[in-house]
Amino acid sequence: MKKTFLIFITILFKQLLFGQGGFSKNYFPNGSFVSVCSDVLEVPNGNIIMTGYSFDNPTGTNRLTIIAADATGSELWRKDYGSDKFEYLDNFLSNRSIIKDSHNFYFYSAVRDSNNKYLSVLIKFSYSGDTIWQKKFYDPNDYLYIQCIIKSVDNGFLMTGLFEDPINPNRTTMLIKLDTIGNELWRKKITKPIPNAQVGNSLIQDSITKKIVIAGYQYNGTASAYSQFANLIVTDSLGNVLQRKSFSGCSNVFSDLIQTKDKKCVAVGQNNQCNNLGGPNGTERYKGYAVKFDLNNLNTVIWTKEFDQTSVYNSISTINELSNGDLILGGSYDTLKNYNILEKVMLRVMKLDKDGNTKWNKLFSRDNSNENSKFIRSLNVTAGGSYLTANWLFFATNPKPYSITKIDSMGCDSTVAYCQTVGFNELIFSNRYLTLYPNPTSDILNIELDDLFAIETAAIKITDLLGRTVLEIEGSEQINIKEIKTGIYFLQLYNKEKLIATEKIIKE
């Protein structure tokens, strides 16, 4: 216990000394009935730009809304774009909608025009929200939906997404090359045998070989019976397909993709566990997962990782690489729905080393309300090493707000005293065996083990922030902490006098 106490004090000291503090903010665009923030980033002067969509009521117009805030999240200005003749459309499968530049930023989105035609746009904005130029992309036969744009190695742009046949059930992967000012140079429709359905969600271009890698999903099977598989496509610099690979499973998808400093690639998404258990009413259950692979040979999978307990809501949506080669993953996680308890989806941020080993895994939850469930849309790293996330409050009542969270470099989304962390994973412990719910709680706390050993053989100890024991009991699936004072505590789980896991609990 002395060693445990010293480790805890070390972590607390690091948080107090180095933690900058974070925040969680909601913004309500004027007159908006439903809003969703799709991306957020720090601009060169330290302010924050967030982009997304607001659905006006009662006119029913989908608008692009840009909001600027200072470094503390206080709103500076907002601007709206679009009309009922040119409506900006949210695609919840698109993770990110901004490309950052030194003096400007680029926004991309699908649009519906006055002829009810679906197209996509790329817009260059100044950091004051003024339009510099806008490019439109149509297809004469299909709807054209953009999912991702990146800067290409020649400083132009590459975009992926899908072409959708408005009559037949065909979705073909879109790959379009643009010059430095957004003019189209060429486009490819990447098809596959029946069922002809595959979508690009993210892409990268290798600086050495100029190869392009697209990550997304495709349907395998027949026209009437098919399953969804995560897939990868590699093309040459002109979009000619060189390799393909789909990943087996009951239903999975890649949402985001990066190229790492060692010139390999990592794709993230969610993977159906194929366990035939399902969630409530047969809902499929997933694990967030990540795959590292060699773009020159898609059959060379370097590692595959799955995260946390199987759940209806368990996904990794976005990924970034830090300067030291560590990986920052953002996603969402909830286990309550598995037990027919109203879901409380929490924001999740994970740090992995380059080999995919978890360094820490943190959940952020303001309260026990379903209203505040957060699905992450994007995660970007600031100059100071903090993380900015754009969140989708799917279960919130209308008017739904923009939601962003700033998490400092120590993994804190508020004051150090409030910050919620999942265990001491950064140093020695792992909480993968232990699930607590509801958390926060005012009385009853349920304890679930992941088939490691019988809870009855365990010992449970609850300590305060100074390491003092406030409750010590033998193993039980449910404990009552009603008599404990309101505050933050740590539940420690022991088996045969060995510390197995530590998880923070909040007593309301």
PDB file of C-alpha atoms in Angstrom, residues 306-309 314-316 327-333 346-352 357-364 410-411 420-427 429-434 502-504:
ATOM      1  CA  GLU A 306      -9.496  -3.815 -29.328  1.00  0.00           C
ATOM      2  CA  PHE A 307     -10.497  -1.632 -26.396  1.00  0.00           C
ATOM      3  CA  ASP A 308     -12.652  -2.021 -23.285  1.00  0.00           C
ATOM      4  CA  GLN A 309     -15.805  -4.020 -22.686  1.00  0.00           C
ATOM      5  CA  ASN A 314     -17.969   1.570 -27.976  1.00  0.00           C
ATOM      6  CA  SER A 315     -16.073   3.191 -30.816  1.00  0.00           C
ATOM      7  CA  ILE A 316     -12.856   4.952 -31.751  1.00  0.00           C
ATOM      8  CA  LEU A 327      -0.962   7.954 -30.596  1.00  0.00           C
ATOM      9  CA  ILE A 328      -3.982   9.897 -29.287  1.00  0.00           C
ATOM     10  CA  LEU A 329      -7.337   8.227 -29.961  1.00  0.00           C
ATOM     11  CA  GLY A 330     -10.759   9.777 -29.421  1.00  0.00           C
ATOM     12  CA  GLY A 331     -14.047   7.954 -29.161  1.00  0.00           C
ATOM     13  CA  SER A 332     -17.149   7.224 -27.114  1.00  0.00           C
ATOM     14  CA  TYR A 333     -17.998   4.560 -24.533  1.00  0.00           C
ATOM     15  CA  MET A 346     -18.903   9.242 -22.211  1.00  0.00           C
ATOM     16  CA  LEU A 347     -16.185  11.023 -24.115  1.00  0.00           C
ATOM     17  CA  ARG A 348     -13.083   8.832 -24.315  1.00  0.00           C
ATOM     18  CA  VAL A 349      -9.472   9.815 -24.976  1.00  0.00           C
ATOM     19  CA  MET A 350      -6.680   7.226 -25.047  1.00  0.00           C
ATOM     20  CA  LYS A 351      -2.919   7.437 -25.394  1.00  0.00           C
ATOM     21  CA  LEU A 352      -1.074   4.491 -26.968  1.00  0.00           C
ATOM     22  CA  ASN A 357       0.103  -0.487 -25.899  1.00  0.00           C
ATOM     23  CA  THR A 358      -2.234   1.636 -23.770  1.00  0.00           C
ATOM     24  CA  LYS A 359      -0.439   4.301 -21.722  1.00  0.00           C
ATOM     25  CA  TRP A 360      -3.664   5.797 -20.366  1.00  0.00           C
ATOM     26  CA  ASN A 361      -7.380   5.580 -21.043  1.00  0.00           C
ATOM     27  CA  LYS A 362      -9.646   8.347 -19.763  1.00  0.00           C
ATOM     28  CA  LEU A 363     -13.387   8.913 -19.720  1.00  0.00           C
ATOM     29  CA  PHE A 364     -15.027  12.283 -19.237  1.00  0.00           C
ATOM     30  CA  MET A 410      -2.357  15.801 -18.271  1.00  0.00           C
ATOM     31  CA  GLY A 411      -5.766  14.519 -19.401  1.00  0.00           C
ATOM     32  CA  GLN A 420     -12.217  12.141 -14.080  1.00  0.00           C
ATOM     33  CA  THR A 421      -9.651   9.513 -15.060  1.00  0.00           C
ATOM     34  CA  VAL A 422      -9.946   5.806 -15.620  1.00  0.00           C
ATOM     35  CA  GLY A 423      -7.360   4.272 -13.298  1.00  0.00           C
ATOM     36  CA  PHE A 424      -3.609   4.831 -13.119  1.00  0.00           C
ATOM     37  CA  ASN A 425      -2.995   3.351 -16.557  1.00  0.00           C
ATOM     38  CA  GLU A 426      -0.245   5.881 -17.322  1.00  0.00           C
ATOM     39  CA  LEU A 427       2.049   4.168 -14.816  1.00  0.00           C
ATOM     40  CA  PHE A 429      -2.339  -0.313 -13.390  1.00  0.00           C
ATOM     41  CA  SER A 430      -5.032  -1.471 -15.789  1.00  0.00           C
ATOM     42  CA  ASN A 431      -8.774  -1.136 -15.300  1.00  0.00           C
ATOM     43  CA  ARG A 432      -9.774  -3.383 -18.187  1.00  0.00           C
ATOM     44  CA  TYR A 433     -11.148  -5.923 -15.703  1.00  0.00           C
ATOM     45  CA  LEU A 434     -13.394  -3.489 -13.843  1.00  0.00           C
ATOM     46  CA  THR A 502      -8.022   1.234  -9.497  1.00  0.00           C
ATOM     47  CA  GLU A 503     -10.850   3.422 -10.769  1.00  0.00           C
ATOM     48  CA  LYS A 504     -12.056   6.857  -9.795  1.00  0.00           C
TER      49      LYS A 504
END
